[in-house]
Coordinates of C-alpha atoms in Angstrom, one line a residue:
M1 CA 9.3 9.9 -26.4
A2 CA 10.8 8.3 -23.4
I3 CA 11.7 10.4 -20.4
L4 CA 15.1 8.8 -19.9
T5 CA 18.7 9.4 -19.6
A6 CA 20.8 8.7 -22.7
P7 CA 21.7 5.1 -21.8
G8 CA 18.1 4.4 -20.7
L9 CA 16.8 5.9 -24.0
A10 CA 19.0 3.6 -26.0
A11 CA 17.7 0.6 -24.0
G12 CA 14.1 1.8 -24.5
M13 CA 14.6 2.2 -28.2
A14 CA 15.8 -1.4 -28.4
Y15 CA 12.3 -2.4 -27.5
A16 CA 10.5 0.1 -29.8
A17 CA 10.4 -1.9 -33.0
P18 CA 10.2 -5.6 -33.7
A19 CA 13.7 -6.9 -34.1
S20 CA 15.0 -9.8 -36.1
P21 CA 14.7 -13.2 -34.3
A22 CA 17.5 -14.0 -31.9
A23 CA 20.3 -16.2 -33.1
P24 CA 19.7 -19.9 -32.1
A25 CA 21.1 -20.5 -28.7
A26 CA 23.5 -23.3 -27.9
P27 CA 21.9 -26.4 -26.5
A28 CA 21.2 -26.1 -22.8
A29 CA 23.2 -28.4 -20.6
P30 CA 21.1 -30.7 -18.5
L31 CA 21.4 -30.4 -14.7
P32 CA 23.6 -33.0 -13.0
E33 CA 20.6 -34.5 -11.1
P34 CA 18.4 -37.6 -11.4
G35 CA 15.5 -35.7 -12.9
G36 CA 17.6 -34.9 -15.9
K37 CA 15.9 -31.4 -16.3
S38 CA 17.0 -29.1 -18.9
L39 CA 18.2 -25.6 -18.0
E40 CA 15.1 -24.2 -19.7
Q41 CA 12.8 -26.3 -17.5
V42 CA 14.7 -25.1 -14.4
R43 CA 14.4 -21.5 -15.6
K44 CA 10.6 -21.9 -15.9
E45 CA 10.4 -23.5 -12.5
I46 CA 12.4 -20.7 -10.9
E47 CA 10.4 -18.1 -12.7
E48 CA 7.1 -19.6 -11.5
L49 CA 8.4 -19.8 -7.9
Y50 CA 9.4 -16.2 -7.9
R51 CA 6.1 -15.2 -9.4
Q52 CA 4.3 -17.0 -6.6
A53 CA 6.6 -15.3 -4.2
G54 CA 5.6 -12.0 -5.8
T55 CA 1.9 -12.8 -5.2
A56 CA 2.7 -13.6 -1.5
T57 CA 4.7 -10.4 -1.3
D58 CA 1.7 -8.4 -2.4
A59 CA -0.4 -10.1 0.2
Y60 CA 2.2 -9.4 2.8
N61 CA 2.5 -5.7 1.8
L62 CA -1.3 -5.3 1.9
A63 CA -1.6 -6.9 5.3
E64 CA 1.3 -4.7 6.6
A65 CA -0.5 -1.5 5.3
E66 CA -3.8 -2.6 6.8
T67 CA -2.0 -3.4 10.1
K68 CA -0.5 0.1 10.2
A69 CA -3.9 1.7 9.4
Q70 CA -5.5 -0.2 12.2
S71 CA -2.7 0.7 14.6
D72 CA -3.0 4.3 13.8
K73 CA -6.8 4.1 14.3
I74 CA -6.4 2.5 17.7
V75 CA -4.0 5.3 18.7
E76 CA -6.6 7.8 17.6
I77 CA -9.3 6.1 19.6
A78 CA -7.1 6.0 22.6
K79 CA -6.7 9.8 22.4
L80 CA -10.5 10.2 22.1
V81 CA -10.9 8.0 25.2
V82 CA -8.4 10.2 27.2
A83 CA -10.2 13.3 26.1
G84 CA -13.6 11.8 27.0
K85 CA -12.4 10.9 30.5
E86 CA -11.0 14.3 31.0
K87 CA -14.4 15.8 29.9
I88 CA -16.3 13.6 32.3
T89 CA -13.9 14.6 35.1
A90 CA -14.6 18.3 34.3
L91 CA -18.3 17.8 34.2
K92 CA -18.2 16.0 37.6
N93 CA -16.2 18.9 39.0
R94 CA -18.8 21.3 37.8
A95 CA -21.5 19.3 39.4
G96 CA -19.5 19.2 42.6
A97 CA -19.0 22.9 42.6
A98 CA -22.8 23.4 42.2
A99 CA -23.4 21.1 45.2
R100 CA -20.9 23.0 47.3
A101 CA -22.5 26.3 46.4
Q102 CA -25.9 24.9 47.5
Y103 CA -24.3 23.7 50.8
R104 CA -22.9 27.2 51.4
S105 CA -26.4 28.7 51.0
G106 CA -27.6 26.6 53.8
G107 CA -28.6 23.6 51.9
M108 CA -31.9 25.1 50.9
P109 CA -32.9 24.4 47.3
A110 CA -32.8 27.5 45.1
G111 CA -36.6 27.1 44.4
A112 CA -37.4 27.2 48.1
Q113 CA -35.2 30.2 48.7
L114 CA -37.0 32.0 45.8
A115 CA -40.5 31.1 47.2
L116 CA -39.6 32.6 50.6
S117 CA -38.3 35.9 49.2
D118 CA -40.5 38.9 49.9
D119 CA -38.5 41.3 47.6
P120 CA -40.1 41.5 44.1
N121 CA -36.8 42.5 42.5
Q122 CA -34.9 39.7 44.2
F123 CA -37.7 37.3 43.2
L124 CA -37.5 38.2 39.5
D125 CA -33.7 38.1 39.5
G126 CA -33.8 34.8 41.3
A127 CA -36.3 33.3 39.0
G128 CA -34.1 34.1 36.0
R129 CA -31.1 32.6 37.6
L130 CA -33.1 29.6 38.6
R131 CA -34.1 29.0 35.0
Q132 CA -30.5 29.4 33.9
G133 CA -29.3 27.0 36.6
E134 CA -31.9 24.4 35.7
K135 CA -30.9 24.7 32.0
A136 CA -27.2 24.5 32.8
T137 CA -27.8 21.4 35.0
S138 CA -29.9 19.7 32.4
G139 CA -27.3 20.5 29.7
M140 CA -24.5 19.2 31.9
L141 CA -26.3 16.0 32.6
S142 CA -27.0 15.5 28.8
E143 CA -23.4 16.2 28.0
L144 CA -22.3 13.7 30.6
D145 CA -24.6 11.1 29.2
R146 CA -23.4 11.7 25.6
T147 CA -19.7 11.6 26.7
Q148 CA -20.3 8.3 28.5
A149 CA -22.0 6.9 25.5
D150 CA -19.1 8.0 23.3
L151 CA -16.7 6.2 25.6
Q152 CA -18.7 3.0 25.3
R153 CA -18.7 3.4 21.5
Y154 CA -14.9 4.0 21.5
A155 CA -14.4 0.9 23.6
Q156 CA -16.4 -1.2 21.2
E157 CA -14.6 0.2 18.2
A158 CA -11.2 -0.3 19.8
S159 CA -12.2 -4.0 20.5
E160 CA -13.1 -4.5 16.8
R161 CA -10.0 -2.8 15.6
W162 CA -7.8 -5.0 17.8
A163 CA -9.6 -8.1 16.3
T164 CA -8.8 -6.8 12.8
L165 CA -5.3 -6.0 13.8
E166 CA -4.7 -9.5 15.1
A167 CA -6.3 -11.0 11.9
N168 CA -4.0 -8.9 9.7
R169 CA -1.0 -9.9 11.8
I170 CA -1.8 -13.6 11.3
K171 CA -2.3 -12.9 7.5
Q172 CA 1.0 -11.1 7.4
E173 CA 2.9 -13.9 9.1
G174 CA 1.3 -16.5 6.7
S175 CA 2.2 -14.4 3.7
K176 CA 5.7 -13.9 5.0
K177 CA 6.2 -17.6 5.4
Q178 CA 5.0 -18.2 1.8
V179 CA 7.4 -15.6 0.4
E180 CA 10.3 -17.1 2.3
E181 CA 9.4 -20.7 1.3
K182 CA 9.1 -19.8 -2.4
I183 CA 12.3 -17.8 -2.5
K184 CA 14.1 -20.5 -0.6
A185 CA 12.9 -23.2 -3.1
A186 CA 14.0 -21.0 -6.1
E187 CA 17.4 -20.3 -4.5
E188 CA 17.9 -24.0 -3.9
L189 CA 17.2 -24.7 -7.5
E190 CA 19.7 -22.0 -8.6
S191 CA 22.3 -23.1 -6.1
K192 CA 22.6 -26.5 -7.9
L193 CA 23.8 -24.8 -11.0
E194 CA 27.4 -24.4 -12.0
A195 CA 28.7 -20.9 -12.7
E196 CA 28.5 -21.5 -16.4
E197 CA 24.9 -22.7 -16.1
K198 CA 24.0 -19.6 -14.0
A199 CA 25.3 -17.4 -16.7
R200 CA 23.4 -19.4 -19.3
L201 CA 20.2 -19.1 -17.1
I202 CA 20.4 -15.3 -17.3
Q203 CA 20.8 -15.5 -21.0
L204 CA 17.7 -17.8 -21.2
E205 CA 15.8 -15.3 -19.2
Q206 CA 16.7 -12.5 -21.5
E207 CA 15.9 -14.6 -24.6
A208 CA 12.5 -15.4 -23.2
Q209 CA 11.8 -11.7 -22.5
Y210 CA 13.0 -10.8 -26.0
K211 CA 10.8 -13.4 -27.6
A212 CA 7.7 -12.2 -25.6
Q213 CA 8.5 -8.6 -26.4
S214 CA 8.9 -9.3 -30.1
A215 CA 5.7 -11.3 -30.3
W216 CA 3.9 -8.4 -28.5
L217 CA 5.3 -5.8 -30.9
S218 CA 4.4 -7.9 -33.9
T219 CA 0.7 -7.6 -33.0
G220 CA 0.9 -3.8 -33.6
A221 CA 0.3 -3.1 -29.9
M222 CA 2.6 0.0 -30.0
K223 CA 1.3 1.3 -33.3
D224 CA -1.0 4.0 -31.8
V225 CA 0.9 4.5 -28.5
N226 CA 2.3 8.1 -28.5
G227 CA 1.0 9.7 -25.3
K228 CA 3.1 12.4 -23.7
A229 CA 4.0 12.4 -20.0
T230 CA 2.6 14.9 -17.6
E231 CA 5.0 16.9 -15.5
A232 CA 4.2 14.5 -12.6
G233 CA 4.7 11.6 -14.9
K234 CA 8.1 12.8 -15.9
R235 CA 9.1 13.2 -12.2
A236 CA 7.9 9.6 -11.5
V237 CA 9.8 8.2 -14.5
Q238 CA 13.0 10.1 -13.5
Y239 CA 12.8 8.7 -9.9
A240 CA 12.1 5.1 -11.1
T241 CA 14.9 5.1 -13.7
A242 CA 17.4 6.6 -11.2
Q243 CA 16.9 3.5 -9.1
M244 CA 18.2 1.2 -11.8
G245 CA 20.9 -1.1 -10.5
K246 CA 19.5 -1.3 -7.0
P247 CA 18.6 -4.8 -5.8
Y248 CA 15.2 -6.3 -5.5
E249 CA 14.1 -7.0 -1.9
W250 CA 10.6 -8.2 -1.1
G251 CA 8.7 -5.7 1.1
A252 CA 11.3 -3.0 0.4
E253 CA 10.3 0.6 -0.5
G254 CA 13.8 2.1 -0.9
P255 CA 16.0 3.9 -0.8
A256 CA 18.6 1.1 -1.0
S257 CA 16.3 -1.7 -2.4
F258 CA 12.8 -2.2 -3.8
D259 CA 10.2 -4.7 -4.6
C260 CA 8.1 -4.1 -7.7
S261 CA 5.2 -2.1 -6.2
G262 CA 7.6 -0.5 -3.7
L263 CA 9.4 1.0 -6.7
T264 CA 6.2 2.3 -8.4
S265 CA 4.6 3.6 -5.3
Q266 CA 7.7 5.5 -4.2
A267 CA 8.3 6.9 -7.7
W268 CA 4.8 8.4 -7.6
L269 CA 5.3 9.6 -4.1
A270 CA 8.4 11.4 -5.2
A271 CA 6.3 12.9 -8.0
G272 CA 3.9 14.3 -5.4
R273 CA 1.1 11.8 -5.5
G274 CA 0.5 9.0 -3.1
I275 CA -0.8 5.7 -4.6
P276 CA -1.7 2.3 -3.2
R277 CA 1.3 0.2 -2.0
T278 CA 0.6 -3.1 -3.8
S279 CA 0.2 -4.0 -7.4
Q280 CA -3.2 -5.5 -6.7
E281 CA -4.4 -2.4 -5.0
Q282 CA -2.9 -0.2 -7.7
L283 CA -5.0 -2.2 -10.2
R284 CA -8.1 -2.0 -8.1
L285 CA -8.0 1.6 -7.1
L286 CA -6.3 3.5 -9.9
P287 CA -8.1 4.5 -13.1
K288 CA -7.6 2.0 -16.0
V289 CA -6.6 3.3 -19.4
A290 CA -6.5 1.6 -22.8
L291 CA -3.2 0.3 -24.0
K292 CA -3.3 2.7 -27.0
D293 CA -3.6 5.7 -24.6
M294 CA -0.6 4.6 -22.5
R295 CA 1.9 7.4 -21.6
P296 CA 5.2 7.5 -19.6
G297 CA 4.5 7.3 -15.9
D298 CA 1.5 4.9 -16.3
L299 CA 1.8 1.6 -14.5
I300 CA 1.6 -1.7 -16.3
I301 CA 0.0 -4.5 -14.2
Y302 CA 1.2 -8.0 -15.2
F303 CA -0.2 -11.6 -14.8
D304 CA -3.8 -12.6 -14.1
D305 CA -3.3 -12.3 -10.4
A306 CA -1.8 -8.8 -10.8
S307 CA 1.3 -10.0 -8.9
H308 CA 3.8 -7.7 -10.7
V309 CA 3.9 -4.1 -11.8
G310 CA 6.3 -1.9 -13.9
M311 CA 6.3 1.7 -15.0
Y312 CA 6.0 2.6 -18.6
V313 CA 8.8 4.9 -19.6
G314 CA 8.1 5.3 -23.4
D315 CA 9.4 3.7 -26.6
G316 CA 7.9 0.3 -25.7
A317 CA 9.9 0.0 -22.5
M318 CA 9.2 -0.1 -18.8
V319 CA 11.3 0.0 -15.6
H320 CA 10.7 -2.5 -12.8
A321 CA 12.2 -4.4 -9.9
P322 CA 12.0 -8.0 -11.4
R323 CA 12.6 -10.5 -8.6
P324 CA 15.0 -11.6 -5.8
G325 CA 18.5 -11.9 -7.1
R326 CA 18.0 -9.3 -9.8
N327 CA 18.3 -5.5 -9.8
V328 CA 15.9 -2.7 -10.9
T329 CA 16.2 -2.7 -14.6
M330 CA 14.6 -1.7 -17.9
A331 CA 12.7 -4.3 -20.0
G332 CA 10.2 -4.5 -22.8
A333 CA 6.7 -3.5 -21.8
G334 CA 5.4 -6.7 -23.4
S335 CA 8.0 -9.0 -22.0
M336 CA 5.4 -10.4 -19.5
P337 CA 1.6 -11.0 -19.9
I338 CA -0.1 -7.6 -19.5
K339 CA -3.3 -7.5 -17.5
A340 CA -4.0 -3.8 -17.4
V341 CA -2.6 -0.3 -17.6
V342 CA -3.5 2.1 -14.8
R343 CA -2.9 5.9 -14.4
P344 CA -1.9 7.5 -11.1
D345 CA -2.4 11.0 -12.3
A346 CA -5.6 10.7 -14.2

């Protein structure tokens, strides 16, 4: 069963069984441009550009997460350096106090004072204190050496972290540029369409998804899928479906807008379980499950490059943030090529 509200359940049920073929669409009007492309050709071009933007978005999100991790580590190292310097200062103060105490005793080393003592009790007491003092001095010098070695190691690690941070920053900027270029190219293609053609474009998108879903269902893919959601899975599905209608925005994690993996990662965070931020990392790090064992709350990774992700909600449907210019919505689980299914609460 789907873990959905009534409207969502109805939408999900629409995907549950193979439906009759869609009625033939009216011939697509060609674009008013020299290339003479059909609207279907334009749809495929736009879809591919947005898919490439999705791949770049994943790279951007991963670089952003790695940059934050490196920044946090550098802050941690800085705190260790401060603590190490304070420790060295304290050790030097202890050494200075010992030197001042010796000066006050006339500058004579403790061993010499002990040798000159003619009082047996004083000699024995002094011998014990001398051994303690030597041990304390040796321990203090060893601790000082260790702390200085720690500071050198911290400095080396900080240098390496800064280099990684800079590499991630460059990677992040490159990915951001790719995202913006792909989205701009897609938007320029769409901007050349008349209002009627834009409406028809949406219709073509829906027809393509319906066709893919019907073909997927006809293979019997959903025949043995009847897994029940866990309590955490129910909470994740409830969060994800509650975001329906909010716009897609690349790099966004809510609450006003989402990209595809921003939606799935936040849904599971709301369910009490942190998962990787990007669809590629979700594929790499989360346990994979067979399609027949799929249950609501599981994540469906799409395309060979794992550039898109949606959340299975039951009844052959999934919820996802599709692409720029579209809102979080429900679609058929098989409306795009499935690469794998992963489980956040395995």
